[in-house]
Short mmCIF file of C-alpha atoms and ligand atoms in Angstrom, two decimals:
data_model
loop_
_atom_site.label_atom_id
_atom_site.label_comp_id
_atom_site.label_asym_id
_atom_site.label_seq_id
_atom_site.Cartn_x
_atom_site.Cartn_y
_atom_site.Cartn_z
CA MET A 183 1.34 100.66 -93.31
CA GLN A 184 -2.22 98.63 -91.11
CA ILE A 185 -1.84 98.12 -87.02
CA TYR A 186 -4.97 96.18 -85.71
CA ASN A 187 -5.16 99.04 -82.58
CA THR A 188 -6.30 97.05 -79.49
CA PHE A 189 -7.82 100.65 -78.23
CA SER A 190 -10.69 100.10 -81.59
CA ARG A 191 -10.29 96.02 -82.03
CA LYS A 192 -9.88 97.09 -85.79
CA LYS A 193 -6.99 97.72 -87.62
CA GLU A 194 -5.62 101.14 -88.36
CA GLU A 195 -3.08 102.34 -90.64
CA PHE A 196 0.31 103.33 -88.75
CA THR A 197 0.46 107.01 -88.46
CA PRO A 198 3.67 108.33 -86.06
CA LEU A 199 3.38 111.14 -84.69
CA ASN A 200 6.72 112.30 -86.11
CA PRO A 201 7.67 110.47 -88.77
CA PRO A 202 10.65 108.98 -89.02
CA LEU A 203 10.26 109.06 -85.31
CA VAL A 204 8.58 105.54 -83.75
CA THR A 205 8.53 105.97 -80.26
CA MET A 206 7.43 101.97 -78.63
CA TYR A 207 6.96 101.00 -75.89
CA MET A 208 6.72 97.21 -74.51
CA CYS A 209 5.90 96.11 -70.68
CA GLY A 210 9.77 94.38 -70.39
CA PRO A 211 9.72 91.26 -67.37
CA THR A 212 9.94 91.76 -63.92
CA VAL A 213 12.62 89.96 -62.56
CA TYR A 214 12.29 87.25 -60.74
CA ASN A 215 12.97 83.98 -62.65
CA TYR A 216 15.00 82.97 -65.53
CA PHE A 217 11.74 84.14 -68.30
CA HIS A 218 9.68 81.23 -70.21
CA ILE A 219 9.74 81.22 -73.33
CA GLY A 220 5.55 82.09 -73.41
CA ASN A 221 7.55 86.09 -72.14
CA ALA A 222 9.97 84.89 -75.94
CA ARG A 223 7.28 84.68 -77.87
CA SER A 224 5.91 88.05 -76.66
CA PHE A 225 10.26 89.60 -77.11
CA ILE A 226 10.94 87.87 -79.77
CA MET A 227 7.14 89.34 -81.94
CA ALA A 228 7.78 92.74 -80.63
CA ASP A 229 11.04 92.58 -82.09
CA ILE A 230 9.94 91.70 -85.62
CA VAL A 231 7.81 94.29 -84.80
CA ARG A 232 10.34 96.73 -84.60
CA ARG A 233 12.83 94.99 -86.62
CA TYR A 234 10.11 95.10 -89.99
CA LEU A 235 10.01 99.13 -88.93
CA GLN A 236 13.82 99.47 -89.23
CA PHE A 237 13.51 98.04 -92.61
CA CYS A 238 10.27 100.13 -93.86
CA GLY A 239 12.99 103.59 -92.93
CA PHE A 240 11.86 104.43 -89.76
CA ASP A 241 13.89 105.45 -86.89
CA VAL A 242 12.66 103.21 -83.51
CA LYS A 243 12.59 103.85 -80.30
CA PHE A 244 12.04 101.59 -79.08
CA ILE A 245 11.94 101.14 -74.80
CA MET A 246 11.71 98.10 -72.87
CA ASN A 247 11.35 98.41 -68.88
CA LEU A 248 12.54 95.85 -66.40
CA THR A 249 10.65 95.14 -63.36
CA ASP A 250 13.28 95.07 -60.21
CA VAL A 251 11.51 95.47 -57.29
CA ASP A 252 8.00 93.64 -56.46
CA ASP A 253 5.57 91.22 -54.64
CA ASN A 254 7.39 88.11 -56.49
CA ILE A 255 11.17 89.36 -55.76
CA ILE A 256 10.36 90.01 -52.20
CA LYS A 257 9.38 86.44 -52.32
CA LYS A 258 12.14 84.59 -53.79
CA ALA A 259 14.84 86.98 -52.07
CA LEU A 260 12.31 85.42 -48.98
CA GLU A 261 13.14 81.57 -50.23
CA GLU A 262 16.34 82.32 -52.29
CA LYS A 263 17.43 84.17 -48.38
CA ARG A 264 18.84 86.81 -49.82
CA PRO A 265 17.98 90.77 -50.82
CA ALA A 266 16.01 91.25 -53.03
CA ASP A 267 18.11 93.23 -55.34
CA GLU A 268 21.18 91.35 -55.57
CA VAL A 269 17.52 88.69 -56.97
CA ALA A 270 17.03 91.70 -59.15
CA GLN A 271 20.02 92.03 -60.32
CA PHE A 272 20.37 87.29 -60.82
CA TYR A 273 17.75 87.62 -62.77
CA SER A 274 17.74 90.80 -64.71
CA ASN A 275 21.95 89.05 -65.83
CA ALA A 276 20.12 86.66 -66.97
CA PHE A 277 17.51 88.60 -69.61
CA PHE A 278 20.02 89.91 -70.98
CA GLU A 279 22.12 86.54 -71.67
CA ASP A 280 19.19 84.94 -72.67
CA ILE A 281 17.98 87.99 -75.06
CA ASN A 282 21.43 88.26 -77.15
CA LYS A 283 21.16 83.89 -77.15
CA LEU A 284 17.66 84.27 -79.28
CA LYS A 285 19.26 87.15 -81.66
CA ILE A 286 16.71 89.80 -80.10
CA LYS A 287 17.41 93.38 -81.21
CA PRO A 288 18.89 95.09 -78.18
CA ALA A 289 16.82 98.03 -76.51
CA THR A 290 17.92 101.59 -76.48
CA THR A 291 17.41 101.16 -73.05
CA TYR A 292 16.02 98.90 -70.81
CA PRO A 293 15.24 101.49 -67.65
CA LYS A 294 14.98 99.91 -63.73
CA ALA A 295 11.74 100.13 -61.80
CA THR A 296 14.71 101.04 -58.89
CA MET A 297 16.26 103.75 -61.16
CA HIS A 298 13.14 106.04 -61.44
CA VAL A 299 11.09 105.84 -58.19
CA GLN A 300 11.53 110.05 -57.86
CA GLU A 301 9.42 110.07 -61.54
CA MET A 302 6.24 108.01 -60.28
CA ILE A 303 6.57 110.03 -57.18
CA ASN A 304 6.54 113.37 -59.14
CA VAL A 305 3.09 111.40 -60.79
CA ILE A 306 0.94 109.83 -57.66
CA ASN A 307 1.95 113.16 -56.40
CA GLU A 308 0.37 115.07 -58.89
CA LEU A 309 -2.90 112.94 -59.75
CA GLU A 310 -2.82 113.84 -55.25
CA LYS A 311 -3.05 117.37 -56.22
CA LYS A 312 -6.04 116.84 -58.25
CA GLY A 313 -8.04 114.90 -56.47
CA ILE A 314 -7.24 111.84 -58.11
CA ALA A 315 -5.12 109.69 -55.62
CA TYR A 316 -6.02 109.45 -51.94
CA ASN A 317 -3.41 108.88 -49.10
CA VAL A 318 -4.81 106.09 -46.90
CA ASP A 319 -2.37 105.69 -44.27
CA GLY A 320 0.90 105.86 -46.09
CA ASN A 321 -1.05 103.70 -48.89
CA VAL A 322 -2.16 105.80 -51.76
CA PHE A 323 -4.56 104.54 -54.10
CA TYR A 324 -5.47 105.24 -57.38
CA ASP A 325 -9.29 106.56 -57.61
CA ILE A 326 -11.21 104.98 -60.58
CA SER A 327 -14.40 107.39 -60.35
CA LYS A 328 -12.12 110.43 -61.07
CA PHE A 329 -11.54 108.70 -64.16
CA PRO A 330 -15.04 108.30 -66.16
CA SER A 331 -13.71 106.70 -69.63
CA TYR A 332 -11.93 104.09 -67.01
CA GLY A 333 -12.30 100.87 -68.60
CA LYS A 334 -12.11 102.32 -72.62
CA LEU A 335 -8.69 99.24 -73.54
CA SER A 336 -10.08 96.76 -72.08
CA GLY A 337 -13.58 97.31 -73.45
CA LYS A 338 -16.07 97.33 -70.49
CA LYS A 339 -17.42 98.51 -68.23
CA THR A 340 -17.04 98.37 -64.56
CA ASP A 341 -18.85 96.23 -62.73
CA GLU A 342 -17.94 93.65 -65.10
CA LEU A 343 -14.27 94.15 -64.91
CA GLU A 344 -14.46 93.71 -61.01
CA SER A 345 -16.51 90.33 -61.13
CA GLY A 346 -14.35 88.88 -64.39
CA SER A 347 -11.34 89.26 -63.21
CA ARG A 348 -7.22 89.05 -60.58
CA VAL A 349 -8.68 92.60 -58.31
CA GLU A 350 -5.85 93.36 -56.08
CA ILE A 351 -8.64 93.12 -53.01
CA ASN A 352 -7.57 95.55 -49.50
CA GLU A 353 -9.83 97.08 -46.92
CA ALA A 354 -8.39 101.03 -47.64
CA LYS A 355 -10.09 101.55 -51.08
CA ARG A 356 -12.46 103.03 -52.10
CA ASN A 357 -13.71 101.17 -54.67
CA PRO A 358 -12.15 97.19 -55.55
CA LEU A 359 -10.73 98.45 -58.59
CA ASP A 360 -8.78 101.49 -57.32
CA PHE A 361 -5.29 100.26 -57.65
CA ALA A 362 -2.05 100.49 -55.47
CA LEU A 363 0.42 104.37 -56.53
CA TRP A 364 1.93 104.09 -53.83
CA LYS A 365 2.53 101.24 -51.00
CA LYS A 366 3.84 101.01 -47.04
CA ALA A 367 7.15 99.90 -46.27
CA LYS A 368 6.67 95.84 -44.53
CA ASP A 369 9.53 94.90 -42.82
CA GLY A 370 12.32 94.08 -43.95
CA GLU A 371 11.42 95.23 -47.30
CA PRO A 372 13.07 97.85 -49.71
CA SER A 373 12.05 100.68 -49.25
CA TRP A 374 12.08 104.59 -50.35
CA ASP A 375 11.44 108.39 -48.22
CA SER A 376 8.09 109.85 -49.92
CA PRO A 377 5.76 112.47 -49.58
CA TRP A 378 2.96 109.40 -47.32
CA GLY A 379 5.90 108.20 -45.95
CA LYS A 380 8.54 105.04 -46.50
CA GLY A 381 7.21 102.75 -49.01
CA ARG A 382 7.78 101.31 -52.62
CA PRO A 383 5.97 102.30 -56.21
CA GLY A 384 3.10 99.69 -57.74
CA TRP A 385 3.52 97.62 -61.04
CA HIS A 386 1.07 100.07 -62.91
CA ILE A 387 3.19 103.83 -61.58
CA GLU A 388 6.24 102.39 -63.33
CA CYS A 389 5.14 102.02 -67.21
CA THR A 390 3.87 105.36 -66.72
CA ALA A 391 6.28 107.34 -65.49
CA MET A 392 9.65 105.13 -67.96
CA SER A 393 7.21 105.67 -70.55
CA THR A 394 7.38 109.37 -70.28
CA LYS A 395 10.95 109.91 -69.15
CA HIS A 396 12.20 108.19 -72.49
CA LEU A 397 9.69 108.46 -74.59
CA GLY A 398 7.57 111.66 -74.39
CA LYS A 399 4.03 112.51 -72.64
CA SER A 400 2.59 110.27 -75.86
CA ILE A 401 4.40 107.45 -78.18
CA ASP A 402 3.00 105.79 -81.01
CA ILE A 403 2.44 101.69 -79.67
CA HIS A 404 2.62 100.25 -76.23
CA ALA A 405 3.12 96.74 -76.50
CA GLY A 406 2.98 93.70 -74.28
CA GLY A 407 1.23 90.31 -73.94
CA ASN A 408 -2.74 89.94 -73.94
CA ASP A 409 -2.43 89.43 -70.08
CA LEU A 410 -1.31 92.88 -69.94
CA ILE A 411 -4.78 94.93 -70.94
CA PHE A 412 -5.93 94.89 -68.23
CA PRO A 413 -5.68 96.17 -65.34
CA HIS A 414 -1.99 96.58 -66.18
CA HIS A 415 -2.67 98.87 -69.60
CA GLU A 416 -5.66 100.04 -68.54
CA ASN A 417 -4.23 101.81 -64.94
CA GLU A 418 -1.28 103.34 -67.38
CA ILE A 419 -4.50 104.82 -69.64
CA ALA A 420 -6.10 105.76 -66.53
CA GLN A 421 -2.36 107.28 -64.83
CA SER A 422 -0.51 109.04 -67.90
CA GLU A 423 -3.87 110.97 -69.37
CA ALA A 424 -4.64 112.18 -66.15
CA CYS A 425 -1.71 113.49 -65.14
CA PHE A 426 -0.77 114.88 -68.61
CA GLU A 427 -3.76 115.32 -69.72
CA GLN A 428 -2.78 113.76 -72.92
CA LYS A 429 -4.07 111.15 -75.00
CA PHE A 430 -1.47 108.60 -73.91
CA VAL A 431 -1.23 105.58 -76.65
CA LYS A 432 -1.90 105.59 -80.30
CA TYR A 433 -1.73 102.11 -81.54
CA TRP A 434 -1.78 99.32 -78.41
CA MET A 435 -0.32 95.83 -79.61
CA HIS A 436 -1.26 92.96 -78.03
CA PHE A 437 0.64 89.59 -78.18
CA GLY A 438 -1.07 86.63 -77.94
CA PHE A 439 -0.26 83.38 -75.51
CA LEU A 440 1.56 80.77 -75.81
CA ASN A 441 -1.07 77.99 -74.55
CA ILE A 442 1.23 74.72 -73.05
CA GLN A 443 -2.56 72.09 -73.85
CA ASN A 444 -4.31 74.82 -74.91
CA GLU A 445 -3.79 76.28 -71.01
CA LYS A 446 -1.96 80.13 -70.68
CA MET A 447 2.32 79.30 -69.94
CA SER A 448 2.52 80.73 -67.19
CA LYS A 449 5.54 80.99 -64.61
CA SER A 450 2.77 81.21 -61.74
CA LEU A 451 1.37 78.40 -63.39
CA GLY A 452 4.19 76.12 -63.05
CA ASN A 453 4.02 74.91 -66.35
CA PHE A 454 5.89 76.35 -67.75
CA PHE A 455 10.02 75.89 -69.78
CA THR A 456 12.51 78.12 -69.58
CA ALA A 457 13.26 80.41 -72.93
CA ARG A 458 16.63 78.44 -71.63
CA ASP A 459 15.54 75.12 -71.43
CA VAL A 460 14.29 74.88 -75.27
CA LEU A 461 17.28 77.05 -76.65
CA ALA A 462 19.00 73.96 -75.07
CA LYS A 463 16.87 72.16 -78.02
CA TYR A 464 16.41 74.43 -80.21
CA SER A 465 18.41 77.38 -82.76
CA ALA A 466 17.18 80.76 -81.89
CA GLU A 467 16.65 80.84 -85.86
CA THR A 468 13.80 77.39 -84.99
CA ILE A 469 12.33 79.60 -81.81
CA ARG A 470 12.15 82.66 -84.30
CA LEU A 471 10.46 80.49 -87.35
CA PHE A 472 8.03 78.42 -84.38
CA PHE A 473 6.55 81.55 -83.88
CA ALA A 474 6.45 83.70 -86.87
CA GLN A 475 4.57 80.97 -88.69
CA THR A 476 1.94 82.11 -85.91
CA HIS A 477 -0.45 85.53 -86.34
CA TYR A 478 1.48 87.55 -83.68
CA GLY A 479 -2.50 88.13 -82.21
CA GLY A 480 -3.58 84.64 -82.50
CA PRO A 481 -3.10 81.83 -79.19
CA LEU A 482 -0.12 79.62 -80.35
CA ASN A 483 0.22 75.89 -78.24
CA PHE A 484 3.48 74.90 -77.81
CA SER A 485 4.88 72.25 -79.44
CA ASP A 486 7.83 70.47 -80.44
CA GLU A 487 6.57 69.20 -83.53
CA LEU A 488 6.28 72.47 -84.81
CA LEU A 489 9.67 73.07 -83.71
CA ASN A 490 11.01 70.35 -85.49
CA SER A 491 8.76 71.49 -88.21
CA ALA A 492 10.75 75.20 -87.85
CA LYS A 493 14.15 73.58 -87.89
CA LYS A 494 14.15 71.64 -91.18
CA GLY A 495 12.56 75.18 -92.30
CA CYS A 496 15.08 76.80 -90.94
CA GLU A 497 17.86 74.09 -93.21
CA LYS A 498 15.98 74.85 -96.23
CA ILE A 499 16.34 79.03 -95.61
CA SER A 500 20.58 78.29 -94.84
CA ASN A 501 21.45 75.18 -97.56
CA LEU A 502 19.99 78.10 -99.57
CA ILE A 503 22.96 80.69 -98.83
CA GLU A 504 25.56 77.80 -98.19
CA VAL A 505 24.49 76.94 -102.22
CA ALA A 506 24.47 81.37 -103.56
CA GLU A 507 27.51 81.54 -100.89
CA ASN A 508 29.24 79.41 -102.93
CA GLN A 509 29.13 80.41 -105.96
CA ILE A 510 29.45 83.44 -104.67
CA ARG A 511 33.17 82.55 -104.28
CA ASN A 512 33.12 81.15 -107.31
CA ASN A 513 32.68 84.35 -108.34
CA SER A 514 31.21 82.91 -112.31
CA GLN A 515 30.73 85.32 -114.42
CA GLU A 516 30.09 82.50 -117.28
CA GLY A 517 26.93 81.18 -117.89
CA VAL A 518 23.03 82.03 -117.77
CA ASP A 519 20.66 85.19 -116.20
CA PRO A 520 17.83 83.71 -115.04
CA GLU A 521 14.64 86.15 -115.94
CA PHE A 522 13.24 86.29 -112.57
CA ASP A 523 11.42 88.35 -110.97
CA PHE A 524 12.88 89.19 -107.53
CA GLN A 525 11.15 93.33 -106.69
CA LYS A 526 7.41 90.95 -107.32
CA TYR A 527 9.21 88.77 -103.86
CA ARG A 528 9.82 91.99 -101.87
CA ASN A 529 7.21 93.67 -103.00
CA ASP A 530 5.11 90.59 -101.92
CA PHE A 531 6.62 90.34 -98.59
CA MET A 532 6.28 93.58 -98.00
CA SER A 533 2.91 93.96 -98.63
CA VAL A 534 1.73 91.20 -96.28
CA MET A 535 3.97 92.56 -93.56
CA ASP A 536 2.23 96.46 -94.50
CA ASP A 537 -0.50 94.62 -92.74
CA ASP A 538 -0.22 93.94 -89.42
CA PHE A 539 2.64 92.44 -89.51
CA ASN A 540 1.67 89.09 -91.49
CA THR A 541 4.46 86.63 -90.54
CA PRO A 542 2.91 83.60 -91.42
CA GLN A 543 2.52 84.80 -94.79
CA ALA A 544 6.03 86.32 -95.01
CA VAL A 545 7.48 83.51 -93.98
CA ALA A 546 5.47 81.69 -96.59
CA VAL A 547 7.02 83.97 -99.70
CA ILE A 548 10.07 83.35 -98.74
CA PHE A 549 9.40 79.75 -99.06
CA ASP A 550 7.58 79.92 -102.13
CA PHE A 551 10.85 82.38 -103.52
CA ILE A 552 13.37 79.55 -102.01
CA ARG A 553 11.08 76.20 -105.09
CA ALA A 554 10.94 79.15 -106.95
CA ILE A 555 14.43 79.88 -106.52
CA ASN A 556 15.61 76.11 -106.69
CA LYS A 557 13.77 74.94 -109.64
CA ILE A 558 16.55 76.96 -111.28
CA ILE A 559 18.81 75.82 -110.06
CA ALA A 560 18.37 72.43 -111.03
CA GLU A 561 17.23 73.63 -113.94
CA ASN A 562 20.63 75.62 -114.59
CA GLU A 563 24.33 73.76 -115.25
CA LYS A 564 25.61 77.28 -115.31
CA ILE A 565 24.14 80.37 -113.68
CA ASN A 566 26.08 83.99 -113.47
CA VAL A 567 26.80 85.16 -110.44
CA ARG A 568 24.85 88.06 -110.44
CA PHE A 569 21.99 85.93 -109.64
CA PHE A 570 23.20 85.29 -106.61
CA HIS A 571 24.58 87.19 -105.73
CA GLN A 572 20.25 88.39 -106.11
CA VAL A 573 19.50 85.33 -103.82
CA LYS A 574 21.55 86.65 -100.88
CA LEU A 575 20.09 89.57 -100.75
CA MET A 576 16.59 88.86 -100.91
CA LEU A 577 17.36 86.70 -98.45
CA LYS A 578 19.47 88.65 -96.41
CA GLU A 579 16.93 91.27 -96.16
CA THR A 580 14.46 88.73 -95.58
CA ALA A 581 15.43 85.91 -93.12
CA TYR A 582 17.60 87.95 -91.64
CA ASP A 583 17.61 91.25 -91.28
CA VAL A 584 13.67 91.73 -90.55
CA LEU A 585 12.35 88.13 -89.14
CA GLY A 586 16.14 86.38 -87.79
CA ILE A 587 14.99 82.79 -88.60
CA VAL A 588 18.23 82.34 -90.78
CA ASP A 589 21.90 82.96 -88.91
CA MET A 590 23.87 85.34 -91.37
CA ASP A 591 25.78 86.67 -88.80
CA GLU A 592 29.95 86.51 -90.51
CA LYS A 593 31.24 85.49 -87.79
CA HIS A 594 29.39 82.45 -87.98
CA THR A 595 29.46 81.64 -91.66
CA ASP A 596 31.18 78.48 -92.62
CA SER A 597 33.04 79.50 -95.25
CA ASN A 598 34.38 82.41 -92.55
CA LEU A 599 35.02 79.74 -89.97
CA SER A 600 36.94 77.36 -92.46
CA ILE A 601 39.46 80.49 -93.83
CA GLU A 602 40.06 80.92 -90.57
CA ASN A 603 41.25 77.47 -89.09
CA GLU A 604 43.28 77.53 -92.17
CA LEU A 605 44.63 81.00 -91.17
CA ILE A 606 45.63 79.38 -87.37
CA GLU A 607 46.96 76.14 -88.97
CA LEU A 608 48.95 78.10 -91.25
CA LEU A 609 50.78 80.38 -87.80
CA ILE A 610 50.64 76.66 -86.43
CA LYS A 611 53.42 75.35 -89.18
CA VAL A 612 55.28 79.38 -88.60
CA ARG A 613 55.70 78.77 -84.37
CA ASP A 614 57.15 75.14 -84.83
CA GLU A 615 59.88 76.64 -88.19
CA LEU A 616 60.80 79.27 -85.50
CA LYS A 617 60.96 76.51 -82.48
CA LYS A 618 63.72 74.16 -84.83
CA GLU A 619 65.61 77.25 -85.39
CA LYS A 620 65.38 78.34 -81.89
CA GLN A 621 63.72 82.03 -81.36
CA PHE A 622 62.14 81.33 -79.14
CA SER A 623 60.81 84.84 -78.23
CA LEU A 624 59.14 85.36 -81.88
CA ALA A 625 57.22 81.87 -81.25
CA ASP A 626 55.32 82.94 -77.89
CA GLN A 627 54.43 86.07 -79.92
CA VAL A 628 52.62 84.00 -81.81
CA ARG A 629 51.24 81.43 -79.55
CA ASP A 630 50.68 85.15 -76.87
CA GLY A 631 48.98 86.61 -80.24
CA LEU A 632 46.55 83.73 -80.98
CA ALA A 633 45.47 83.35 -76.91
CA LYS A 634 44.75 87.49 -76.73
CA ILE A 635 42.00 86.45 -79.72
CA GLY A 636 40.42 83.84 -78.20
CA ILE A 637 42.81 80.39 -79.84
CA THR A 638 44.52 78.87 -77.16
CA ILE A 639 47.37 76.78 -78.61
CA LYS A 640 48.25 73.41 -76.95
CA ASP A 641 51.66 71.17 -77.58
CA THR A 642 50.49 67.70 -77.30
CA LYS A 643 52.28 64.15 -78.25
CA SER A 644 50.71 63.95 -81.19
CA GLY A 645 51.39 67.58 -82.57
CA VAL A 646 50.09 70.48 -82.56
CA THR A 647 46.22 71.02 -81.56
CA PHE A 648 43.86 73.98 -80.75
CA LYS A 649 40.30 75.50 -79.37
CA ARG A 650 38.80 79.11 -78.82
CA ASP A 651 37.59 79.81 -76.39
P1 LIG B 1066 6.19 88.63 -66.82
O1 LIG B 1066 7.57 88.96 -66.50
O2 LIG B 1066 5.59 88.06 -66.65
O3 LIG B 1066 5.93 90.06 -66.57
O4 LIG B 1066 5.49 89.08 -68.24
C1 LIG B 1066 6.79 89.50 -69.62
C2 LIG B 1066 6.00 89.63 -71.24
O5 LIG B 1066 6.03 88.53 -71.28
C3 LIG B 1066 4.79 91.27 -70.98
O6 LIG B 1066 4.61 91.78 -71.64
C4 LIG B 1066 2.97 89.55 -70.59
O7 LIG B 1066 2.03 89.78 -71.27
C5 LIG B 1066 4.10 88.58 -71.94
N1 LIG B 1066 3.95 87.40 -71.39
C6 LIG B 1066 3.56 86.33 -69.92
N2 LIG B 1066 3.38 85.26 -70.13
C7 LIG B 1066 2.72 84.67 -70.95
C8 LIG B 1066 2.62 83.42 -72.50
N3 LIG B 1066 2.46 83.01 -72.16
N4 LIG B 1066 2.20 84.14 -74.04
C9 LIG B 1066 3.04 85.66 -74.60
N5 LIG B 1066 3.69 86.36 -74.03
C10 LIG B 1066 3.39 86.29 -72.11
ZN1 LIG B 1067 4.10 97.64 -68.22
#
């Protein structure tokens, strides 16, 4: 398997540090707003990478942090006139709801910055002891002149970095590129005790402390959007490697931006749609297919036209699954056993995914497969059920398990729903009969039992109806 490494700027053979374990860290959201569909692109592409590694048999430990203390959260708390921790809690909950709706598999852990302040203080302490961090009146900064390879991830010299990016201006810093490890408390802001007085951690130190705590001092894959290469990831390397004196990350993976009219979608520019707004119009599968049709590393423009075409693509996949499931239900042992090389398509899918997670090609393999299968179905009047089991398995492994571009969750299939409906109707009839025979307590048991599993029975003039919660 080949992975493009931002660090070396080339594709490299993927050899994890301790196979079959793969440790993967992804910079998560700052929880001061509903996340937008641009953030969702990074979360979904990381999810596909993680799912594919698992599909290949790796045991993936996947960590995504939540930044729950930060300037933006404090600002929002002032605007909304409520405590910062309440704001962070509210948007953390919204984050979990939304990633669940986007069918993103839960991370192994979602560490929160505020739960790791002691670990951050420990790293800063160590850096200070080594003469790399300096304290100016309760603000602690990282002295980049003490880390000679600073700039090695973004591949820029320090003078280029200074002019080209947003670097926090602060007169207390020795060098404009030095960055805050610890910020002195201001009135009304959340703060913690520390050897430098009351204050709060800087953003970059969070990820160093949390990745080390949950994944160790060296990790396999560290991922995030392109905007994090500098300064965030550059600073994480400087902190971790200066503190622990070992290579921090083996493979750096960065996701291209979701743009809107060729401009990065971002909270600060205000040119965004929230993931929940987009989920109100398109299914998770459609959104995921829209993203999967572009390689994770390149830019992508948000477009209703592309989303609508992804919607049609999703329908093609689910139509074939429905055909296969109907045939499986009929369980016909008769008919032809068409010659079809399922393994070829599976191998093609894996070989393009092995090439730096080439999802657009992987999607193309799935659609080639669907075309070929539909042709066979059209040409043969009767096909043996074995064939349809194979069709369903192939789509389950590729489109469902790895890419998540089709819904095959058991409870959602139409066939299950209709069987469930018939069973409910049957129970309603039994309850009617019981009532007629004045066996009210048994009739109530049926009604209460259904209510317990989220099905409410209603007696109306025109008969008994039911609804699901
Ligand atoms: P934030 O909440 O801004 O810290 O971002 C959370 C994650 O989304 C980070 O990994 C960012 O790099 C990523 N991200 C932010 N904006 C975009 C965008 N327009 N397209 C893709 N990823 C993004
Ligand atoms: Zn981070």
